Each structure stands twice: as C-alpha cells, then as structure tokens.
Short mmCIF file of C-alpha atoms and ligand atoms in Angstrom, two decimals:
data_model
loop_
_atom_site.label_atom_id
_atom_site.label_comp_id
_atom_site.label_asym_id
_atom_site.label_seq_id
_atom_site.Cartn_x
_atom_site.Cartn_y
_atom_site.Cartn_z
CA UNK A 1 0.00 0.00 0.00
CA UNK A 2 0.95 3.88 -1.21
CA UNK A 3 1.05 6.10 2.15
CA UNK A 4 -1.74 8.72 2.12
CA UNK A 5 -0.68 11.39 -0.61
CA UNK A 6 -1.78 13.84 2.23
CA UNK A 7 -1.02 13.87 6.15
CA UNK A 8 -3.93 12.74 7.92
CA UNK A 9 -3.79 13.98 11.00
CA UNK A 10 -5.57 13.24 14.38
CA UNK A 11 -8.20 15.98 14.55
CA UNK A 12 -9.02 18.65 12.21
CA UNK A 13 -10.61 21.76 13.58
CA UNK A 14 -14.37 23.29 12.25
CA UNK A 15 -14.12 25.97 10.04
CA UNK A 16 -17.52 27.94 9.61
CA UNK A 17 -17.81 29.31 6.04
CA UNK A 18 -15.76 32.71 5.55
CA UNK A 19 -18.40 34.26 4.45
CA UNK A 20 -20.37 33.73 7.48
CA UNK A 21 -17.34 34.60 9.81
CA UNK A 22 -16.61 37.78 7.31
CA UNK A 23 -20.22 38.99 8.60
CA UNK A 24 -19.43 38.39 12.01
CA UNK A 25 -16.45 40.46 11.79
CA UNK A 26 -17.92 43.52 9.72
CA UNK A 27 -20.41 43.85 12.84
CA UNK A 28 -17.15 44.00 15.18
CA UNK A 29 -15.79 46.60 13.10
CA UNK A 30 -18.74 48.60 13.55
CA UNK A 31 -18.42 48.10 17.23
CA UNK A 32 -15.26 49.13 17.51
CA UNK A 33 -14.68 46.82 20.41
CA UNK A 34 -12.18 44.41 20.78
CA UNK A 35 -12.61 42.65 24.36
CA UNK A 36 -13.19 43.25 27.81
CA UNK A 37 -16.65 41.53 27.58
CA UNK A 38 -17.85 42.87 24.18
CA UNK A 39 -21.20 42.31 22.38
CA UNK A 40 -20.07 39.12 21.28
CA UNK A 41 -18.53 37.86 23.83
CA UNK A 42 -21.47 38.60 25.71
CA UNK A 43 -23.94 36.56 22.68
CA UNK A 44 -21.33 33.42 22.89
CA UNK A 45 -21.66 33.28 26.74
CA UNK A 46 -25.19 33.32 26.56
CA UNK A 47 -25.33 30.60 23.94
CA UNK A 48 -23.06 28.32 25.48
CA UNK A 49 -24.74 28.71 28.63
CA UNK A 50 -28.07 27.32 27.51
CA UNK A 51 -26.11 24.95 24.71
CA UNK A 52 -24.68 23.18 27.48
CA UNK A 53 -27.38 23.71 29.69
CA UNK A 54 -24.92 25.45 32.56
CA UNK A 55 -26.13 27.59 35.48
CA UNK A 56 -23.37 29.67 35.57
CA UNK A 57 -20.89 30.05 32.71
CA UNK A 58 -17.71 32.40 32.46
CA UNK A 59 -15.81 32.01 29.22
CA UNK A 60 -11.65 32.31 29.26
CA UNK A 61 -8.99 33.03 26.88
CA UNK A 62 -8.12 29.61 26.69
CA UNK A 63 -8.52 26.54 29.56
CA UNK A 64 -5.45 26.07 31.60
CA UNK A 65 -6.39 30.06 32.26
CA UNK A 66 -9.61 29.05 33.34
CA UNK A 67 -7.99 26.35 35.23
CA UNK A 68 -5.52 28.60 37.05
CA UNK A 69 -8.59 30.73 37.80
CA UNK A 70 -10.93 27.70 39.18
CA UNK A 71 -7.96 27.05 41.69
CA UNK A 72 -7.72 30.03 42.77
CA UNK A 73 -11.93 31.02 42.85
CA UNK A 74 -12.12 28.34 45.34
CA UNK A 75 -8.81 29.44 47.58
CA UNK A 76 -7.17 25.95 47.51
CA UNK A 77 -3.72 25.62 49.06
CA UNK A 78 -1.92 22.87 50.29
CA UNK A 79 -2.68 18.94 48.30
CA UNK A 80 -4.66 18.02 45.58
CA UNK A 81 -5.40 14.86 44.84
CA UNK A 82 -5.59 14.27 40.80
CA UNK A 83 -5.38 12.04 38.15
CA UNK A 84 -1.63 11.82 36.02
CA UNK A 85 -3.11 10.25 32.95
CA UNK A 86 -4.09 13.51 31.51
CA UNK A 87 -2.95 16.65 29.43
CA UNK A 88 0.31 18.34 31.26
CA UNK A 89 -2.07 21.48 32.17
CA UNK A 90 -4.19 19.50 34.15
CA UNK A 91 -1.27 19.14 36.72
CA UNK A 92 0.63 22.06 35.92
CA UNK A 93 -2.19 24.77 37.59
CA UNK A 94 -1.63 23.44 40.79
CA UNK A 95 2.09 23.84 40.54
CA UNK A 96 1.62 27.40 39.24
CA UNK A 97 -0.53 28.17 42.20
CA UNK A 98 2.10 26.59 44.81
CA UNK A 99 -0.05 23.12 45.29
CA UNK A 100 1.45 19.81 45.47
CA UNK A 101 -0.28 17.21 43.00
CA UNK A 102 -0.78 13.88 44.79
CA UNK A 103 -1.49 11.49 42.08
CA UNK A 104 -3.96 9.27 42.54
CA UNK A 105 -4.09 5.93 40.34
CA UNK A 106 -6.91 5.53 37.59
CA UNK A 107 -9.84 2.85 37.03
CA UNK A 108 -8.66 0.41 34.58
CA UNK A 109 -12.11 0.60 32.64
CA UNK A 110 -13.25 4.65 32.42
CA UNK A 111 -9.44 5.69 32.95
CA UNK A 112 -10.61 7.97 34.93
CA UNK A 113 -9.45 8.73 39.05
CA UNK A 114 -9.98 5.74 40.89
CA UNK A 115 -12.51 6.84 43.24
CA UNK A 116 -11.34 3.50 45.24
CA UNK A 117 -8.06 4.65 45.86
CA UNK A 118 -9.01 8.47 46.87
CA UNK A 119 -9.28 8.43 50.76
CA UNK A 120 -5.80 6.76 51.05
CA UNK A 121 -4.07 9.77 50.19
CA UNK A 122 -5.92 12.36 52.14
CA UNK A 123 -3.95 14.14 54.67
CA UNK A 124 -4.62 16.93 56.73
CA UNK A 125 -3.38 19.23 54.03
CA UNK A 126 -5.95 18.30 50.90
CA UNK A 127 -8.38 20.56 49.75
CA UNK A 128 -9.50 19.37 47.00
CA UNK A 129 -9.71 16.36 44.42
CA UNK A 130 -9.08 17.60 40.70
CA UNK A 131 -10.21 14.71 38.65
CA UNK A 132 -10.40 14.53 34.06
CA UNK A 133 -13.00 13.28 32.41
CA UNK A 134 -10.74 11.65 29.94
CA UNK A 135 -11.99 11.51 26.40
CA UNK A 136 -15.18 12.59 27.77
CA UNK A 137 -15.69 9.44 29.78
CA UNK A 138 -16.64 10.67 32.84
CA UNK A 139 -15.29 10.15 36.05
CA UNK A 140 -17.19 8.30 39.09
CA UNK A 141 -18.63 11.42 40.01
CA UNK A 142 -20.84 10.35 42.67
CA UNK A 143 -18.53 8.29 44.54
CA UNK A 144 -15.83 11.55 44.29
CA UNK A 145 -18.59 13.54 45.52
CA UNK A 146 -19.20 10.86 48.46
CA UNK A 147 -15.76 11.32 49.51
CA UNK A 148 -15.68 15.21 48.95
CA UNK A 149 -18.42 15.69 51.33
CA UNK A 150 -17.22 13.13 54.11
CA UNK A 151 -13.67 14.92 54.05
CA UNK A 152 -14.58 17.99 53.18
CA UNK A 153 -13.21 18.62 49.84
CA UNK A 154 -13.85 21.01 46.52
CA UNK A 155 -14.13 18.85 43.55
CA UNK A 156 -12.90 20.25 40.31
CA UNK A 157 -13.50 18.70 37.16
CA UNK A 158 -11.23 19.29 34.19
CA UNK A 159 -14.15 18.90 31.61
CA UNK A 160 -11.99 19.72 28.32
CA UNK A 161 -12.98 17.05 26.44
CA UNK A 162 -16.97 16.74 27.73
CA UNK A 163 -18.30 19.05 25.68
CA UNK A 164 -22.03 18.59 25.73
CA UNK A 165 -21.80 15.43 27.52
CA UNK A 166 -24.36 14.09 29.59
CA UNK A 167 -24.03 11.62 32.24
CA UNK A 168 -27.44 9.81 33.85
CA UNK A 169 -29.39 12.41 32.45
CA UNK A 170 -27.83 15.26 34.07
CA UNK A 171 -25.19 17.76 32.35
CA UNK A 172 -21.54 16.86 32.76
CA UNK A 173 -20.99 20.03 34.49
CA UNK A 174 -24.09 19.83 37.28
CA UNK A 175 -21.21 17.45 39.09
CA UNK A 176 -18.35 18.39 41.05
CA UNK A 177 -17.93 22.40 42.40
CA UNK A 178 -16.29 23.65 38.82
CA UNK A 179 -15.71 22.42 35.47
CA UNK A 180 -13.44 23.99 32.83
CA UNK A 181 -13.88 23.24 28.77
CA UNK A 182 -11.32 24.15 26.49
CA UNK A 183 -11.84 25.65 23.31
CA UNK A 184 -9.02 24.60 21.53
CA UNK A 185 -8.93 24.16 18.32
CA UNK A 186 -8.53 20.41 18.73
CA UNK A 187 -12.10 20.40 20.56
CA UNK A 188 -14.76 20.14 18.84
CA UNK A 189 -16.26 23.04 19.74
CA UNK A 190 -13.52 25.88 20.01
CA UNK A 191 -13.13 29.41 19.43
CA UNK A 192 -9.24 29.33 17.96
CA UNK A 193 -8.25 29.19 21.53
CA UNK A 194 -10.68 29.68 24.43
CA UNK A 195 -12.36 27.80 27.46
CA UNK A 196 -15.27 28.64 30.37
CA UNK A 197 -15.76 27.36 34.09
CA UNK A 198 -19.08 25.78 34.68
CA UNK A 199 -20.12 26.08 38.35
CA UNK A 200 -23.57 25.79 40.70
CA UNK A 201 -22.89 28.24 43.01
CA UNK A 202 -23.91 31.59 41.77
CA UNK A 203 -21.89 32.80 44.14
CA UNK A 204 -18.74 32.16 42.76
CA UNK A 205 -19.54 34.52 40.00
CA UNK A 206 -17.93 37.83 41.08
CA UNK A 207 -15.03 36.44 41.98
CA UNK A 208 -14.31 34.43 39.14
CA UNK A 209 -15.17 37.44 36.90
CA UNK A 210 -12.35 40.03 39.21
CA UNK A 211 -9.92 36.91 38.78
CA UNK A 212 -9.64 37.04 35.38
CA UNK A 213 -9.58 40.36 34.80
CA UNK A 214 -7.00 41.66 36.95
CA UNK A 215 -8.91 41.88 39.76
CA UNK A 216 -10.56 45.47 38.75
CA UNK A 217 -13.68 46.44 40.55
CA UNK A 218 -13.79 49.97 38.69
CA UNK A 219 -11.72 52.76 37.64
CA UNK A 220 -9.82 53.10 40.85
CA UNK A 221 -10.37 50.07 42.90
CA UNK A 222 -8.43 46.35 42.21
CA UNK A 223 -9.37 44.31 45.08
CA UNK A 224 -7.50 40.97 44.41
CA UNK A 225 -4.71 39.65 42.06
CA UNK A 226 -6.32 38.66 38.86
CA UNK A 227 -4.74 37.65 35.78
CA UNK A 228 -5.76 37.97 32.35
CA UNK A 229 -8.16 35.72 31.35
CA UNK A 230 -10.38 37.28 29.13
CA UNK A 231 -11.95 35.91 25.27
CA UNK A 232 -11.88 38.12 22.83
CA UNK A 233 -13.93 39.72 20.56
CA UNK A 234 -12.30 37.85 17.45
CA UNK A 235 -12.68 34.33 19.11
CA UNK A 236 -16.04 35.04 20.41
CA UNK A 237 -17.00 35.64 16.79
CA UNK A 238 -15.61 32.45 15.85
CA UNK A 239 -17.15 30.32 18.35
CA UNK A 240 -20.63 31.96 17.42
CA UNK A 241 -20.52 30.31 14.39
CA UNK A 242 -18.24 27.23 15.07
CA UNK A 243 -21.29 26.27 17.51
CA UNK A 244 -23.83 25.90 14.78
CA UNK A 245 -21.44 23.20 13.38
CA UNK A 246 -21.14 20.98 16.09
CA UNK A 247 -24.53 18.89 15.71
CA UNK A 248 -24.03 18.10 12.23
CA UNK A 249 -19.81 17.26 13.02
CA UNK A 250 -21.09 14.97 16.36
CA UNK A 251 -23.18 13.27 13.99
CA UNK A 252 -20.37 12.70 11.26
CA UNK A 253 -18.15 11.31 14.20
CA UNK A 254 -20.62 9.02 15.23
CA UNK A 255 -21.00 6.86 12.08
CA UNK A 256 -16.78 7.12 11.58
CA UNK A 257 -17.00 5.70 15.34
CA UNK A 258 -19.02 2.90 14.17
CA UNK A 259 -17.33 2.49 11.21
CA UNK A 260 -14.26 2.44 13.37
CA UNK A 261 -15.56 -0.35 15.78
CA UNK A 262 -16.72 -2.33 12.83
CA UNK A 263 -13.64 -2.50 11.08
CA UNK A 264 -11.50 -2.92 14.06
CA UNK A 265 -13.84 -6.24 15.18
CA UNK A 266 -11.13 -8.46 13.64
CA UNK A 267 -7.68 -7.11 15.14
CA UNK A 268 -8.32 -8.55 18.55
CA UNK A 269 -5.40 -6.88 19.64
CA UNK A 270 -6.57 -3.39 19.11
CA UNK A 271 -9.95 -2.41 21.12
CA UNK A 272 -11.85 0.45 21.00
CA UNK A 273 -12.31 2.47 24.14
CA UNK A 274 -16.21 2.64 25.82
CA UNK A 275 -18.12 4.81 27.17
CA UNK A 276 -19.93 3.78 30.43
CA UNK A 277 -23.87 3.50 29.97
CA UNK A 278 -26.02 6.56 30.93
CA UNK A 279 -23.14 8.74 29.41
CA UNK A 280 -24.10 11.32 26.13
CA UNK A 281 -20.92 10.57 24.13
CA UNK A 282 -19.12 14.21 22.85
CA UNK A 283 -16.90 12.49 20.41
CA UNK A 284 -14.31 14.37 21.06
CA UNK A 285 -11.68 11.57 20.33
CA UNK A 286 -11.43 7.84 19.40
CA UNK A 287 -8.84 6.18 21.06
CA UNK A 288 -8.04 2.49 21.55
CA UNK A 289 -6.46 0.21 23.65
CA UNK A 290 -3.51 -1.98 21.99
CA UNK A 291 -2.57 -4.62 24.30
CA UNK A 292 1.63 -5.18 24.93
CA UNK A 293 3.41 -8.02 23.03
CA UNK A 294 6.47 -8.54 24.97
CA UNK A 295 8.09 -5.16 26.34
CA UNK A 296 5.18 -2.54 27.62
CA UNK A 297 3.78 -0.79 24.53
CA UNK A 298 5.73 -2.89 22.15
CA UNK A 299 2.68 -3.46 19.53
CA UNK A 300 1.13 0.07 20.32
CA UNK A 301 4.31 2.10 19.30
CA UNK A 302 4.72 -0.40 16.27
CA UNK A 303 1.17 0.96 15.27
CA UNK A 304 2.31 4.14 16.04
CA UNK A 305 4.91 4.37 13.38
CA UNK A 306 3.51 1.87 10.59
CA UNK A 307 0.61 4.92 10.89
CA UNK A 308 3.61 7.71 10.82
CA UNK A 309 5.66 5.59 8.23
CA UNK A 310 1.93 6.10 5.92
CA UNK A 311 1.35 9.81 6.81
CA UNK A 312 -0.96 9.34 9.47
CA UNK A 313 -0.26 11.01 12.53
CA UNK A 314 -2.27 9.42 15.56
CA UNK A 315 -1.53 10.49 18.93
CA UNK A 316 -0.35 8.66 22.52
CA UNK A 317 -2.70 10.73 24.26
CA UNK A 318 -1.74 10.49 27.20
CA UNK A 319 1.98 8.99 27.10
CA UNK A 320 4.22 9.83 29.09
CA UNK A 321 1.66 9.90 32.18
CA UNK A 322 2.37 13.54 33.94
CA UNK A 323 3.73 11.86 36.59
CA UNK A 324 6.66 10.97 35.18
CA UNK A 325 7.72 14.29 33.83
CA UNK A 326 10.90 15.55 35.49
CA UNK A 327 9.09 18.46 37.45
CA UNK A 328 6.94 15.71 39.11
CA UNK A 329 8.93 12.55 38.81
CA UNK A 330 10.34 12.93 42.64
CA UNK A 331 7.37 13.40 44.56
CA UNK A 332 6.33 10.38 46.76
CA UNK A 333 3.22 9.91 44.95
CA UNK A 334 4.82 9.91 41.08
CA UNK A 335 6.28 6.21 41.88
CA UNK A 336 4.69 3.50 39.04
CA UNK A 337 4.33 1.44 42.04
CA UNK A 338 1.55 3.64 43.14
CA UNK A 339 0.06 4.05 39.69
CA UNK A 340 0.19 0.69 38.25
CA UNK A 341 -2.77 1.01 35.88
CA UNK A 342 -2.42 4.40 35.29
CA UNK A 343 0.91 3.21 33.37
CA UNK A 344 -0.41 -0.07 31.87
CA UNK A 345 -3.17 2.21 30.33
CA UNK A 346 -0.55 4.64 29.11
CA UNK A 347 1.44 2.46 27.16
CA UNK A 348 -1.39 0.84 25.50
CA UNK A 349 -3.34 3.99 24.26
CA UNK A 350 -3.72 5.72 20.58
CA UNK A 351 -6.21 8.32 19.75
CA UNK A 352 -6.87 7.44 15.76
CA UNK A 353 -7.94 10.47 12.91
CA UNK A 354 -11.40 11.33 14.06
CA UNK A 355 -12.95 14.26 12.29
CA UNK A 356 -16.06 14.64 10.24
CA UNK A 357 -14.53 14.61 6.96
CA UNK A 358 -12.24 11.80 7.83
CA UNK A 359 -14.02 9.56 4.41
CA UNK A 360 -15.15 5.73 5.09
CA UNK A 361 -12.13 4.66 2.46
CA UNK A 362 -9.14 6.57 4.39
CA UNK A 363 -10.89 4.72 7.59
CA UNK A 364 -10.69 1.08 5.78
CA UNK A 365 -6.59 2.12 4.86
CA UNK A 366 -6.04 3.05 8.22
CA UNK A 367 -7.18 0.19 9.79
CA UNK A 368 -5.61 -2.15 6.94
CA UNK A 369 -2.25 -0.32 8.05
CA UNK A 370 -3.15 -1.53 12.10
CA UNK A 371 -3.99 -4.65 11.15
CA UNK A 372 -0.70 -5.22 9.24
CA UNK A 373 1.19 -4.19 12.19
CA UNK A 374 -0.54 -5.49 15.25
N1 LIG B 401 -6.94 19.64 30.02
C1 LIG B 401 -7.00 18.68 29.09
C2 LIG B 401 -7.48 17.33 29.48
C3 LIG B 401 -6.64 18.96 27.77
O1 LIG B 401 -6.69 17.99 26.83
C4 LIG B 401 -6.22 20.27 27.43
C5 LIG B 401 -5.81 20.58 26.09
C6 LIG B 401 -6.19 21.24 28.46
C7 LIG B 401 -6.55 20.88 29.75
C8 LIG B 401 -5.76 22.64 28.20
O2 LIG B 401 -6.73 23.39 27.48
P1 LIG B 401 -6.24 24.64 26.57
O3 LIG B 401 -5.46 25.57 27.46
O4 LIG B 401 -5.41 24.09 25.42
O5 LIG B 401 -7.54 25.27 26.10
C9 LIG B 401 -3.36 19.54 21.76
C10 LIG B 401 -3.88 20.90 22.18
O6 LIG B 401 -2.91 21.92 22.01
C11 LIG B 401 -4.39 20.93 23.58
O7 LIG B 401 -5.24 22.04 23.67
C12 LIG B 401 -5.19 19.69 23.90
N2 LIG B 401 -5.60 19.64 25.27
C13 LIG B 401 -4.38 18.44 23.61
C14 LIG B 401 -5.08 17.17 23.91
O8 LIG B 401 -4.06 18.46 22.23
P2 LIG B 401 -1.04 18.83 20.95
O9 LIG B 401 0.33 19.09 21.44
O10 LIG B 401 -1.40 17.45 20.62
O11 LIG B 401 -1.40 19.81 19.71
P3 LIG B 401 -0.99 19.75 18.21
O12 LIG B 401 -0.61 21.11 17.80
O13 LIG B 401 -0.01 18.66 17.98
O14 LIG B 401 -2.36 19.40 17.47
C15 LIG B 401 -2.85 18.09 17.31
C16 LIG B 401 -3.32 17.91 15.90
O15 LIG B 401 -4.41 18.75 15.63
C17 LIG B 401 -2.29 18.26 14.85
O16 LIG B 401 -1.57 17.13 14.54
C18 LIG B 401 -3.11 18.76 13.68
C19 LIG B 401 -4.37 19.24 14.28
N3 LIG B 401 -4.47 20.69 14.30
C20 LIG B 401 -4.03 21.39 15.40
C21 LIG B 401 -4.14 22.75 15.42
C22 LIG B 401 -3.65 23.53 16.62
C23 LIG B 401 -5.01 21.34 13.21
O17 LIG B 401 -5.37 20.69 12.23
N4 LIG B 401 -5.15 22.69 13.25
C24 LIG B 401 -4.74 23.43 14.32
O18 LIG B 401 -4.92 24.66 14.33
O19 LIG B 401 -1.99 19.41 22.06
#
C-alpha cells in the first residue's frame, strides 16, 4: 500500500464558512470593540450557557487560564489529589498556584481517578480532588462527591474534552464544584483558543469574573490579584458560528466511530475504548487500547509508526503519564508502584484520525495499516 498522498492527522478543527465569519467580523468593526466583555462575547456566553445547559458560565482566553482561575476562585492551598493520565495542564495549575499534585491511580475501565483509591491519600493538608473526564468518559462522580463531602473537599472537574456530555441524564458540568472546557482548536467546539468554568454556586460569580480580569472592581479600585483571562472579541465571533457546526460534526463522528468499531472487530489486539452507559458521548476523540506483546507498549508504538511511516499522525494521548515528567517525577506519589494502571493504560493507548470529513475509504486504509502491524 501507497502512504496517504496527504497527512492525515488526528483531529481537524471546524471551520464555519468565511463568508459567514466575514459577517461576524464587519459587525465587530462597527463596534469598535475588541474585548473586555464585548457584544459578542457577551452573545457566545449566553449561547453556550443554555447549549450546554450550565447555570453559571464564564468564558476564558483559553482553559489552563480558566484552570488557574478555578484554583484560585475556590482558595485551595496545600494537596490536591488528581489524576496523572491527563494533558500536562491539568497538573501544571496546581504547581503554578504553589499546590502539590498527589497522584492518585486511575480505574482500569473509564481511565478515569480511581474513586477506590481516593481516601488513602488524604492528609490533613488536601483541599480538594481535581479529577479529568478523559476523552469525555466521565469520572465516578458520585462516589468523588461521596468522599468530597465526608472529608470535606472542593471537587474540580477538568471537563476539556466533555463538551455537551451528559451523564445519567444530568449535564456533565451539574457534578463536582467547577468544570473547565477548552476551546481549543482540537475540541470540537472551540473558538481558535478559548475555554469557560461551569459552576452551581452563583456565588462564585464575582469572583471568578475580578480573577480574570486583573482583579478590577472599577476605575480606581483592584481588590484581588487577577490575571488575564479574558476571550476576545475575534474568538467570540468564531465560536458563534463554530457552535452551529457541532450537531451536524457529532453526527459525522458518530458513524466514523461505528465504522471504526466495525472495522477494528477483527484485530483482537486493538480495542476500542467505551463509554460507560447513561453517558451522552461528545466524540471528542477515538482512542483504543492496543494490548503489549512482549516489552510494555511494544505493539502500540509499532502501530504508532507503521501509521507515521503512511502519513498518518495518531496520537499517545496520554503517554508519558504527567507523573513521570521531570518536574513531578520525585514526589512520593509519582512512583509507578503507586500508579500501576495508570501506566499499563498509558502504554497501551492511541487516539486514531477522528474528524467529520475523515471519508469511510481513508478509515478502511487506516485500519488495513493496524492490522498489518498489530
Ligand atoms: N486539560 C485537558 C485534558 C486537555 O486535553 C487540554 C488541552 C487542556 C486541559 C488545556 O486546554 P487549553 O489551554 O489548550 O484550552 C493539543 C492541544 O494543544 C491541547 O489544547 C489539547 N488539550 C491536547 C489534547 O491536544 P497537541 O500538542 O497534541 O497539539 P498539536 O498542535 O499537535 O495538534 C494536534 C493535531 O491537531 C495536529 O496534529 C493537527 C491538528 N491541528 C491542530 C491545530 C492547533 C489542526 O489541524 N489545526 C490546528 O490549528 O496538544
């Protein structure tokens, strides 16, 4: 087999039609306004609100921002208790705001924070648990929430790939005390770069608004030490027409899913990640599990490169686990031996092409090329 002509790549952002985003811009122009919560801004904020049927919304520059600013809204200090098999941002908010990640291992089914293994690592220092709904699977919400309430804890979920999902009927969001969505262009819903917090307590509001911007009450008072963290009038516009894309794209990714787990039914080496039942899937990736040969990711890396060696460019999301970085790799809870599956899981992960216009052919050579390899 001929590698693909072109690189196919792992995602492939929405673009609305120019045309479309052309209008959106001529009506900035008029406005003559730029950011600091703008009239588009403002439309976005209100559409994403009831999109993604959120009680209170606040939308960011981009979601490690947002992050940085959930941390702080909620005056954590001390531990955190979080997952390492996630993106590096994840982790590296509570090192920016002086917190020590204690890594917790993950379930070996959802991949998410093993609520099981939680209460071992509270000490009299946690405040919080900050937990990813990986892929959009979501994490054992109710059990973290059991444990968050019996100890005391804030529960932060980092929701950036959950967009729109739904778990037992309820809005991703509705669980934990804040979740943050990133509006990356990988996502799929984004804004060029962008993210929001999520939150129930309307409450939290005012000071999530000072935090990220600057921390200005008005003209002459700044009553806390914000950060910029504000979208923009240009990404705003964006996002108000990459949102009336996303139905039609979801619904793309669900048949390249299927076609995906159909064509994949005969490598029994290579199997497609779940999601739990009761959960709204936001196909946000499609990732699967290749179990080791010999040597720990052995056949997933030879995958890995067969794919490269053809021009297709899948992703270890998420290899090495955060854990092991150097920044983190000393601290008593980085050790493998705490985080056995956590490390199984990420030697054996790949995130294949998944985008709407990924064609039913390309899918067929793509698997051909696993198949080959495995
Ligand atoms: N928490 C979690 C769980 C996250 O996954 C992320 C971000 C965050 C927090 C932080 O949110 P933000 O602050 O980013 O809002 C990408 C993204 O940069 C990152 O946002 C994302 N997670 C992560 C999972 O993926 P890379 O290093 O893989 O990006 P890159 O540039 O290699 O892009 C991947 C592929 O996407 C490319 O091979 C081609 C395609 N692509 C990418 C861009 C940027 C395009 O076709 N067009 C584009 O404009 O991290």
């Amino acid at each position: 087999m001929e590698p693909f002509e072109k690189p196919i790549m792992v995602t492939r952002p929405l673009f609305p039609d120019l045309e479309r985003y052309y209008a959106q811009l001529e009506s900035v122009w008029e406005s003559k306004w730029l950011s600091n919560n703008g009239p588009k801004h403002k439309e976005l904020e209100a559409k994403l609100k009831s999109y993604i049927k959120a009680t209170n919304i606040s939308l960011f520059n981009n979601g490690t921002i947002a992050l940085m600013v959930a941390v702080q809204s909620l005056r954590l200090q001390g531990e955190v208790i979080t997952t390492p098999f996630t993106f590096p941002a994840t982790t590296h908010v509570l090192a920016w705001n002086n917190i020590t990640p204690v890594f917790c291992d993950i379930h070996p089914e959802r991949l998410t924070i093993d609520p099981q293994k939680i209460e071992s690592l509270i000490t009299a220092k946690t405040t919080a648990i900050l937990a990813t709904h990986v892929y959009g699977i979501p994490c054992h919400v109710e059990e973290i929430q059991d444990i968050a309430n019996r100890h005391g804890l804030k529960v932060i979920y980092d929701a950036a790939h959950a967009f729109t999902t739904e778990y037992k009927g309820r809005p991703i969001a509705e669980y934990g005390d804040i979740s943050m969505f990133s509006f990356h262009p990988t996502k799929l819903f984004h804004t060029g770069e962008g993210g929001a917090l999520v939150y129930n307590d309307p409450n939290l509001k005012e000071r999530i608004e000072y935090l990220k911007n600057f921390g200005i009450k008005n003209e002459e008072e700044v009553i806390l030490p914000g950060i910029n963290g504000k979208m923009g009038e240009l990404q705003a516009s964006l996002g108000l027409e990459v949102i009336e894309l996303v139905l039609e794209e979801q619904e793309k990714r669900r048949k390249i899913r299927k076609g995906y787990i159909d064509l994949l039914a005969s490598v029994k080496t290579v199997v497609p990640l779940l999601m739990p039942s009761d959960t709204t899937n936001s196909y946000q990736y499609f990732c699967v599990r290749i179990e080791s040969s010999t040597t720990p990711g052995d056949r997933r890396n030879k995958i890995f490169d067969a794919l490269k060696v053809n021009n297709v460019f899948s992703r270890k999301y998420f290899y090495p686990l955060v854990s092991e970085y150097p920044c983190y790799k000393g601290s008593p809870t980085s050790s493998s031996g705490n985080l056995k599956e956590a490390t199984e899981v990420s030697n054996e992960v790949l995130c294949l092409p998944f985008y709407g216009d990924l064609s039913f052919e390309d899918q067929k050579a793509i698997v051909r090329i696993i198949e080959d390899a495995s």
